[in-house]
C-alpha cells in the first residue's frame, strides 16, 4: 500500500497505525497486519528520555526513521517533522522534508498544525510528497495549549479544529491524525472531510486509530494515557526474565 491508496479505505476498513522507532520493533510490525508505521517524535519521550517532544531534532528523526524503514520493507512508513523544522520559511521547510524523504526512504511525513501549513502542504503535493496532518492536542505546541488536555471543548476551539481540518484536506493531505479531540467533534470532522481521520484518545468514530507501541504492549514504565488499554505487560516480563537470568548465573 502507498499513502495515496489510503483514501480508498475511508469508510470501508478501520485503518491501524502504530509507532516504531528502531529496526527490531519495525521488523516485528512488518510481520503484522498493521496498515502503517509512524516514526513519531514521541521518540523524544519514549526512546531518548526527554520530558517533551520539543527537544527532538531533525537528525534524531532521520536516525530512527532510517532504522525503521530498513526493518519494515513491506509497510508504509510515515515520519514526523519535529519541532520548528517546518516553521522557518517555505524554502527551509521544503529542504527539511526533502532531507527526511531522501535520507530515510520513508513514504511520507506528518506535520502538526493547521492552516498555517497550507502553502507548504501544496508545495509538497506538487513535489510528490504525501503529507499526513495532525490536529487537536499537538504535543509540539503543548506549552501554548496550556498542557496535555482534550481539545475542541469550547466553540472557538471546535471551530478552529474543524476549519483547520477542511483547510488541510483542501491543501491535499492524505489523512489527518486527531489527537485528544472531543469525541463528538472528532466524529463531525470525520464526517466532514474526504480523507481518513486517524484518532488517538479521540473516541471510536474516526476512520482509524494510532497508538504509541510502547504503551500498547506494556513497555512504558511511567503512567500511560487513560485511553490506552495495554495488551501485554512486557516490562514485567522483561524484569522477570532478567531476574531469572541473574539467579541462574549465580546458582541461586
Ligand atoms: O509522535 C507520535 O507518536 C504521534 C502519535 C501519538 C500520533 O504523533
mmCIF file of C-alpha atoms and ligand atoms in Angstrom:
data_model
loop_
_atom_site.group_PDB
_atom_site.id
_atom_site.type_symbol
_atom_site.label_atom_id
_atom_site.label_comp_id
_atom_site.label_asym_id
_atom_site.label_seq_id
_atom_site.Cartn_x
_atom_site.Cartn_y
_atom_site.Cartn_z
ATOM 1 C CA UNK A 1 0.000 0.000 0.000
ATOM 2 C CA UNK A 2 1.058 3.617 -0.591
ATOM 3 C CA UNK A 3 -0.233 6.635 1.336
ATOM 4 C CA UNK A 4 -2.178 7.663 -1.778
ATOM 5 C CA UNK A 5 -4.223 4.446 -1.612
ATOM 6 C CA UNK A 6 -5.445 5.194 1.890
ATOM 7 C CA UNK A 7 -8.324 7.284 0.616
ATOM 8 C CA UNK A 8 -9.940 4.111 -0.764
ATOM 9 C CA UNK A 9 -10.093 2.786 2.782
ATOM 10 C CA UNK A 10 -12.210 5.623 4.205
ATOM 11 C CA UNK A 11 -15.454 4.151 5.462
ATOM 12 C CA UNK A 12 -14.614 0.601 4.360
ATOM 13 C CA UNK A 13 -11.821 -0.548 6.676
ATOM 14 C CA UNK A 14 -10.614 0.801 10.027
ATOM 15 C CA UNK A 15 -7.031 1.947 9.469
ATOM 16 C CA UNK A 16 -4.440 0.919 12.048
ATOM 17 C CA UNK A 17 -1.154 2.662 12.730
ATOM 18 C CA UNK A 18 1.438 2.169 15.460
ATOM 19 C CA UNK A 19 4.675 3.951 16.204
ATOM 20 C CA UNK A 20 8.086 2.326 15.875
ATOM 21 C CA UNK A 21 11.467 3.847 16.495
ATOM 22 C CA UNK A 22 14.005 1.108 15.753
ATOM 23 C CA UNK A 23 14.870 -1.772 13.449
ATOM 24 C CA UNK A 24 13.913 -4.557 15.810
ATOM 25 C CA UNK A 25 10.358 -3.338 16.543
ATOM 26 C CA UNK A 26 9.854 -2.376 12.895
ATOM 27 C CA UNK A 27 10.793 -5.929 11.803
ATOM 28 C CA UNK A 28 8.135 -7.322 14.137
ATOM 29 C CA UNK A 29 5.488 -4.866 12.922
ATOM 30 C CA UNK A 30 6.431 -5.713 9.345
ATOM 31 C CA UNK A 31 5.092 -9.231 10.008
ATOM 32 C CA UNK A 32 1.702 -7.993 11.295
ATOM 33 C CA UNK A 33 -1.426 -6.730 9.562
ATOM 34 C CA UNK A 34 -0.948 -3.129 10.701
ATOM 35 C CA UNK A 35 -1.590 -0.637 7.862
ATOM 36 C CA UNK A 36 1.089 1.931 8.628
ATOM 37 C CA UNK A 37 4.030 2.687 10.886
ATOM 38 C CA UNK A 38 4.653 6.143 12.304
ATOM 39 C CA UNK A 39 8.134 7.190 13.345
ATOM 40 C CA UNK A 40 6.640 9.646 15.818
ATOM 41 C CA UNK A 41 8.559 12.406 17.508
ATOM 42 C CA UNK A 42 7.222 10.737 20.650
ATOM 43 C CA UNK A 43 10.610 9.026 20.328
ATOM 44 C CA UNK A 44 11.827 12.026 22.332
ATOM 45 C CA UNK A 45 9.905 10.787 25.393
ATOM 46 C CA UNK A 46 9.907 7.071 24.629
ATOM 47 C CA UNK A 47 13.443 6.431 23.371
ATOM 48 C CA UNK A 48 15.504 9.442 24.451
ATOM 49 C CA UNK A 49 14.045 10.182 27.889
ATOM 50 C CA UNK A 50 13.165 13.818 27.123
ATOM 51 C CA UNK A 51 10.317 15.445 29.042
ATOM 52 C CA UNK A 52 8.595 16.503 25.810
ATOM 53 C CA UNK A 53 8.977 16.416 22.023
ATOM 54 C CA UNK A 54 10.400 19.922 21.764
ATOM 55 C CA UNK A 55 13.966 18.656 22.195
ATOM 56 C CA UNK A 56 13.695 16.255 19.245
ATOM 57 C CA UNK A 57 15.843 17.260 16.268
ATOM 58 C CA UNK A 58 15.657 16.548 12.557
ATOM 59 C CA UNK A 59 18.757 14.381 12.914
ATOM 60 C CA UNK A 60 17.069 12.335 15.676
ATOM 61 C CA UNK A 61 14.099 11.715 13.371
ATOM 62 C CA UNK A 62 16.303 10.748 10.430
ATOM 63 C CA UNK A 63 18.473 8.445 12.537
ATOM 64 C CA UNK A 64 15.472 6.478 13.856
ATOM 65 C CA UNK A 65 13.464 6.572 10.617
ATOM 66 C CA UNK A 66 16.337 5.015 8.655
ATOM 67 C CA UNK A 67 16.312 2.026 11.004
ATOM 68 C CA UNK A 68 12.509 1.660 10.858
ATOM 69 C CA UNK A 69 12.413 1.784 7.051
ATOM 70 C CA UNK A 70 15.099 -0.939 6.924
ATOM 71 C CA UNK A 71 13.141 -3.102 9.346
ATOM 72 C CA UNK A 72 9.748 -2.752 7.669
ATOM 73 C CA UNK A 73 10.189 -3.001 3.895
ATOM 74 C CA UNK A 74 6.538 -4.041 3.435
ATOM 75 C CA UNK A 75 4.908 -1.220 5.363
ATOM 76 C CA UNK A 76 4.038 2.392 4.701
ATOM 77 C CA UNK A 77 6.351 4.395 6.982
ATOM 78 C CA UNK A 78 5.485 7.995 7.871
ATOM 79 C CA UNK A 79 7.950 10.278 9.657
ATOM 80 C CA UNK A 80 7.082 13.148 11.986
ATOM 81 C CA UNK A 81 8.590 16.522 11.131
ATOM 82 C CA UNK A 82 9.935 17.682 14.506
ATOM 83 C CA UNK A 83 9.550 20.941 16.403
ATOM 84 C CA UNK A 84 10.021 24.065 14.230
ATOM 85 C CA UNK A 85 11.500 22.107 11.324
ATOM 86 C CA UNK A 86 8.634 23.390 9.153
ATOM 87 C CA UNK A 87 8.178 26.808 10.736
ATOM 88 C CA UNK A 88 11.150 28.788 9.473
ATOM 89 C CA UNK A 89 10.052 29.707 5.979
ATOM 90 C CA UNK A 90 8.878 27.708 2.989
ATOM 91 C CA UNK A 91 12.297 27.098 1.477
ATOM 92 C CA UNK A 92 13.871 25.820 4.684
ATOM 93 C CA UNK A 93 10.802 23.658 5.415
ATOM 94 C CA UNK A 94 10.932 22.103 1.943
ATOM 95 C CA UNK A 95 14.645 21.394 2.371
ATOM 96 C CA UNK A 96 13.995 19.708 5.710
ATOM 97 C CA UNK A 97 11.260 17.489 4.248
ATOM 98 C CA UNK A 98 13.477 16.662 1.263
ATOM 99 C CA UNK A 99 16.222 15.661 3.667
ATOM 100 C CA UNK A 100 13.856 13.314 5.553
ATOM 101 C CA UNK A 101 12.448 11.756 2.379
ATOM 102 C CA UNK A 102 15.805 11.289 0.642
ATOM 103 C CA UNK A 103 17.843 10.081 3.563
ATOM 104 C CA UNK A 104 15.293 7.713 5.129
ATOM 105 C CA UNK A 105 13.330 6.215 2.229
ATOM 106 C CA UNK A 106 10.046 6.865 4.110
ATOM 107 C CA UNK A 107 6.725 7.172 2.285
ATOM 108 C CA UNK A 108 5.574 10.491 3.669
ATOM 109 C CA UNK A 109 5.737 12.975 6.508
ATOM 110 C CA UNK A 110 3.383 14.049 9.276
ATOM 111 C CA UNK A 111 3.139 17.677 10.293
ATOM 112 C CA UNK A 112 1.494 19.141 13.371
ATOM 113 C CA UNK A 113 -0.733 22.163 12.854
ATOM 114 C CA UNK A 114 -3.461 23.665 10.703
ATOM 115 C CA UNK A 115 -3.934 26.306 8.067
ATOM 116 C CA UNK A 116 -0.566 27.935 8.680
ATOM 117 C CA UNK A 117 0.898 24.975 6.742
ATOM 118 C CA UNK A 118 -1.366 25.109 3.682
ATOM 119 C CA UNK A 119 1.283 26.631 1.407
ATOM 120 C CA UNK A 120 3.848 24.031 2.456
ATOM 121 C CA UNK A 121 1.416 21.122 2.005
ATOM 122 C CA UNK A 122 0.547 22.307 -1.521
ATOM 123 C CA UNK A 123 4.233 22.686 -2.419
ATOM 124 C CA UNK A 124 4.961 19.199 -1.063
ATOM 125 C CA UNK A 125 1.994 17.823 -3.015
ATOM 126 C CA UNK A 126 3.406 19.371 -6.190
ATOM 127 C CA UNK A 127 6.722 17.697 -5.401
ATOM 128 C CA UNK A 128 5.005 14.322 -4.870
ATOM 129 C CA UNK A 129 5.384 14.082 -1.090
ATOM 130 C CA UNK A 130 2.415 12.551 0.790
ATOM 131 C CA UNK A 131 1.561 14.569 3.898
ATOM 132 C CA UNK A 132 -0.393 13.462 6.962
ATOM 133 C CA UNK A 133 -1.887 16.270 9.063
ATOM 134 C CA UNK A 134 -2.137 16.304 12.867
ATOM 135 C CA UNK A 135 -4.712 18.376 14.774
ATOM 136 C CA UNK A 136 -6.089 18.643 18.301
ATOM 137 C CA UNK A 137 -3.547 18.100 21.036
ATOM 138 C CA UNK A 138 -0.396 18.749 19.037
ATOM 139 C CA UNK A 139 2.353 17.937 21.555
ATOM 140 C CA UNK A 140 4.905 20.287 19.938
ATOM 141 C CA UNK A 141 2.575 23.159 20.999
ATOM 142 C CA UNK A 142 1.654 21.892 24.482
ATOM 143 C CA UNK A 143 3.128 24.992 26.111
ATOM 144 C CA UNK A 144 0.840 27.242 24.072
ATOM 145 C CA UNK A 145 -2.139 24.885 24.532
ATOM 146 C CA UNK A 146 -1.741 25.042 28.304
ATOM 147 C CA UNK A 147 -0.716 21.408 28.805
ATOM 148 C CA UNK A 148 -1.758 17.977 27.586
ATOM 149 C CA UNK A 149 -5.547 18.147 27.572
ATOM 150 C CA UNK A 150 -8.505 17.327 25.348
ATOM 151 C CA UNK A 151 -9.045 19.881 22.602
ATOM 152 C CA UNK A 152 -12.249 21.128 20.986
ATOM 153 C CA UNK A 153 -14.321 21.523 24.143
ATOM 154 C CA UNK A 154 -15.147 25.190 23.544
ATOM 155 C CA UNK A 155 -16.985 26.500 20.496
ATOM 156 C CA UNK A 156 -13.939 28.557 19.463
ATOM 157 C CA UNK A 157 -11.537 25.642 19.698
ATOM 158 C CA UNK A 158 -14.016 23.277 17.976
ATOM 159 C CA UNK A 159 -14.460 25.721 15.087
ATOM 160 C CA UNK A 160 -10.723 26.124 14.742
ATOM 161 C CA UNK A 161 -10.140 22.365 14.578
ATOM 162 C CA UNK A 162 -12.956 21.897 12.034
ATOM 163 C CA UNK A 163 -11.690 24.785 9.870
ATOM 164 C CA UNK A 164 -8.115 23.519 10.075
ATOM 165 C CA UNK A 165 -9.236 20.012 9.083
ATOM 166 C CA UNK A 166 -11.025 21.392 5.994
ATOM 167 C CA UNK A 167 -8.012 23.567 5.107
ATOM 168 C CA UNK A 168 -5.596 20.621 5.428
ATOM 169 C CA UNK A 169 -7.893 18.471 3.334
ATOM 170 C CA UNK A 170 -8.204 21.137 0.604
ATOM 171 C CA UNK A 171 -4.421 21.584 0.622
ATOM 172 C CA UNK A 172 -4.002 17.885 -0.167
ATOM 173 C CA UNK A 173 -3.139 15.871 2.968
ATOM 174 C CA UNK A 174 -3.794 12.131 2.570
ATOM 175 C CA UNK A 175 -5.065 11.710 6.145
ATOM 176 C CA UNK A 176 -5.361 13.595 9.424
ATOM 177 C CA UNK A 177 -4.414 12.448 12.931
ATOM 178 C CA UNK A 178 -6.862 13.745 15.547
ATOM 179 C CA UNK A 179 -5.178 13.609 18.938
ATOM 180 C CA UNK A 180 -7.244 14.032 22.111
ATOM 181 C CA UNK A 181 -10.073 15.752 20.275
ATOM 182 C CA UNK A 182 -13.504 15.848 21.889
ATOM 183 C CA UNK A 183 -15.323 12.687 20.719
ATOM 184 C CA UNK A 184 -18.323 14.456 19.133
ATOM 185 C CA UNK A 185 -16.052 16.848 17.289
ATOM 186 C CA UNK A 186 -13.825 14.052 16.000
ATOM 187 C CA UNK A 187 -16.998 12.349 14.695
ATOM 188 C CA UNK A 188 -18.089 15.580 12.984
ATOM 189 C CA UNK A 189 -14.651 16.154 11.443
ATOM 190 C CA UNK A 190 -14.561 12.548 10.214
ATOM 191 C CA UNK A 191 -17.952 13.028 8.534
ATOM 192 C CA UNK A 192 -16.930 16.376 7.051
ATOM 193 C CA UNK A 193 -13.531 15.671 5.475
ATOM 194 C CA UNK A 194 -12.926 13.441 2.482
ATOM 195 C CA UNK A 195 -9.635 11.986 3.768
ATOM 196 C CA UNK A 196 -9.359 9.351 6.520
ATOM 197 C CA UNK A 197 -9.028 10.573 10.096
ATOM 198 C CA UNK A 198 -6.847 8.573 12.461
ATOM 199 C CA UNK A 199 -7.634 9.069 16.117
ATOM 200 C CA UNK A 200 -5.692 8.812 19.335
ATOM 201 C CA UNK A 201 -7.640 9.468 22.506
ATOM 202 C CA UNK A 202 -10.441 10.921 20.351
ATOM 203 C CA UNK A 203 -13.087 8.210 20.653
ATOM 204 C CA UNK A 204 -14.228 5.459 18.289
ATOM 205 C CA UNK A 205 -15.682 7.430 15.357
ATOM 206 C CA UNK A 206 -12.503 8.151 13.401
ATOM 207 C CA UNK A 207 -11.561 6.168 10.285
ATOM 208 C CA UNK A 208 -8.625 4.589 12.111
ATOM 209 C CA UNK A 209 -6.633 4.507 15.331
ATOM 210 C CA UNK A 210 -2.983 5.109 16.215
ATOM 211 C CA UNK A 211 -1.101 4.368 19.438
ATOM 212 C CA UNK A 212 2.423 4.584 20.758
ATOM 213 C CA UNK A 213 3.606 0.968 20.539
ATOM 214 C CA UNK A 214 5.309 1.025 23.951
ATOM 215 C CA UNK A 215 2.002 1.980 25.601
ATOM 216 C CA UNK A 216 0.114 -0.791 23.785
ATOM 217 C CA UNK A 217 2.499 -3.599 24.755
ATOM 218 C CA UNK A 218 3.249 -2.554 28.329
ATOM 219 C CA UNK A 219 6.799 -1.330 27.737
ATOM 220 C CA UNK A 220 6.063 2.093 29.217
ATOM 221 C CA UNK A 221 7.141 2.186 32.848
ATOM 222 C CA UNK A 222 5.534 5.557 33.592
ATOM 223 C CA UNK A 223 1.752 6.198 33.600
ATOM 224 C CA UNK A 224 0.076 5.512 30.241
ATOM 225 C CA UNK A 225 -2.739 7.745 28.951
ATOM 226 C CA UNK A 226 -6.172 6.665 30.219
ATOM 227 C CA UNK A 227 -7.442 5.834 26.701
ATOM 228 C CA UNK A 228 -4.776 3.095 26.280
ATOM 229 C CA UNK A 229 -5.669 -0.449 27.283
ATOM 230 C CA UNK A 230 -2.291 -2.249 27.228
ATOM 231 C CA UNK A 231 -2.458 -5.712 25.651
ATOM 232 C CA UNK A 232 0.681 -7.017 27.376
ATOM 233 C CA UNK A 233 2.940 -6.327 30.353
ATOM 234 C CA UNK A 234 6.239 -6.582 28.513
ATOM 235 C CA UNK A 235 8.124 -4.502 31.092
ATOM 236 C CA UNK A 236 7.031 -7.016 33.747
ATOM 237 C CA UNK A 237 8.025 -9.973 31.535
ATOM 238 C CA UNK A 238 11.439 -8.430 30.861
ATOM 239 C CA UNK A 239 12.070 -7.863 34.577
ATOM 240 C CA UNK A 240 11.117 -11.481 35.313
ATOM 241 C CA UNK A 241 13.400 -12.821 32.566
ATOM 242 C CA UNK A 242 16.326 -10.653 33.732
ATOM 243 C CA UNK A 243 15.939 -11.708 37.376
ATOM 244 C CA UNK A 244 15.695 -15.378 36.306
ATOM 245 C CA UNK A 245 18.918 -14.957 34.331
ATOM 246 C CA UNK A 246 20.718 -13.404 37.323
ATOM 247 C CA UNK A 247 19.523 -16.193 39.650
ATOM 248 C CA UNK A 248 20.568 -18.866 37.157
ATOM 249 C CA UNK A 249 24.057 -17.363 36.669
ATOM 250 C CA UNK A 250 24.524 -17.002 40.439
ATOM 251 C CA UNK A 251 23.298 -20.546 41.031
ATOM 252 C CA UNK A 252 20.550 -19.318 43.377
HETATM 253 O O1 LIG B 1 4.672 11.261 17.931
HETATM 254 C C1 LIG B 1 3.741 10.446 17.944
HETATM 255 O O2 LIG B 1 3.883 9.295 18.379
HETATM 256 C C2 LIG B 1 2.460 10.871 17.414
HETATM 257 C C3 LIG B 1 1.277 9.949 17.599
HETATM 258 C C4 LIG B 1 0.934 9.798 19.004
HETATM 259 C C5 LIG B 1 0.139 10.361 16.766
HETATM 260 O O3 LIG B 1 2.356 11.929 16.861
#
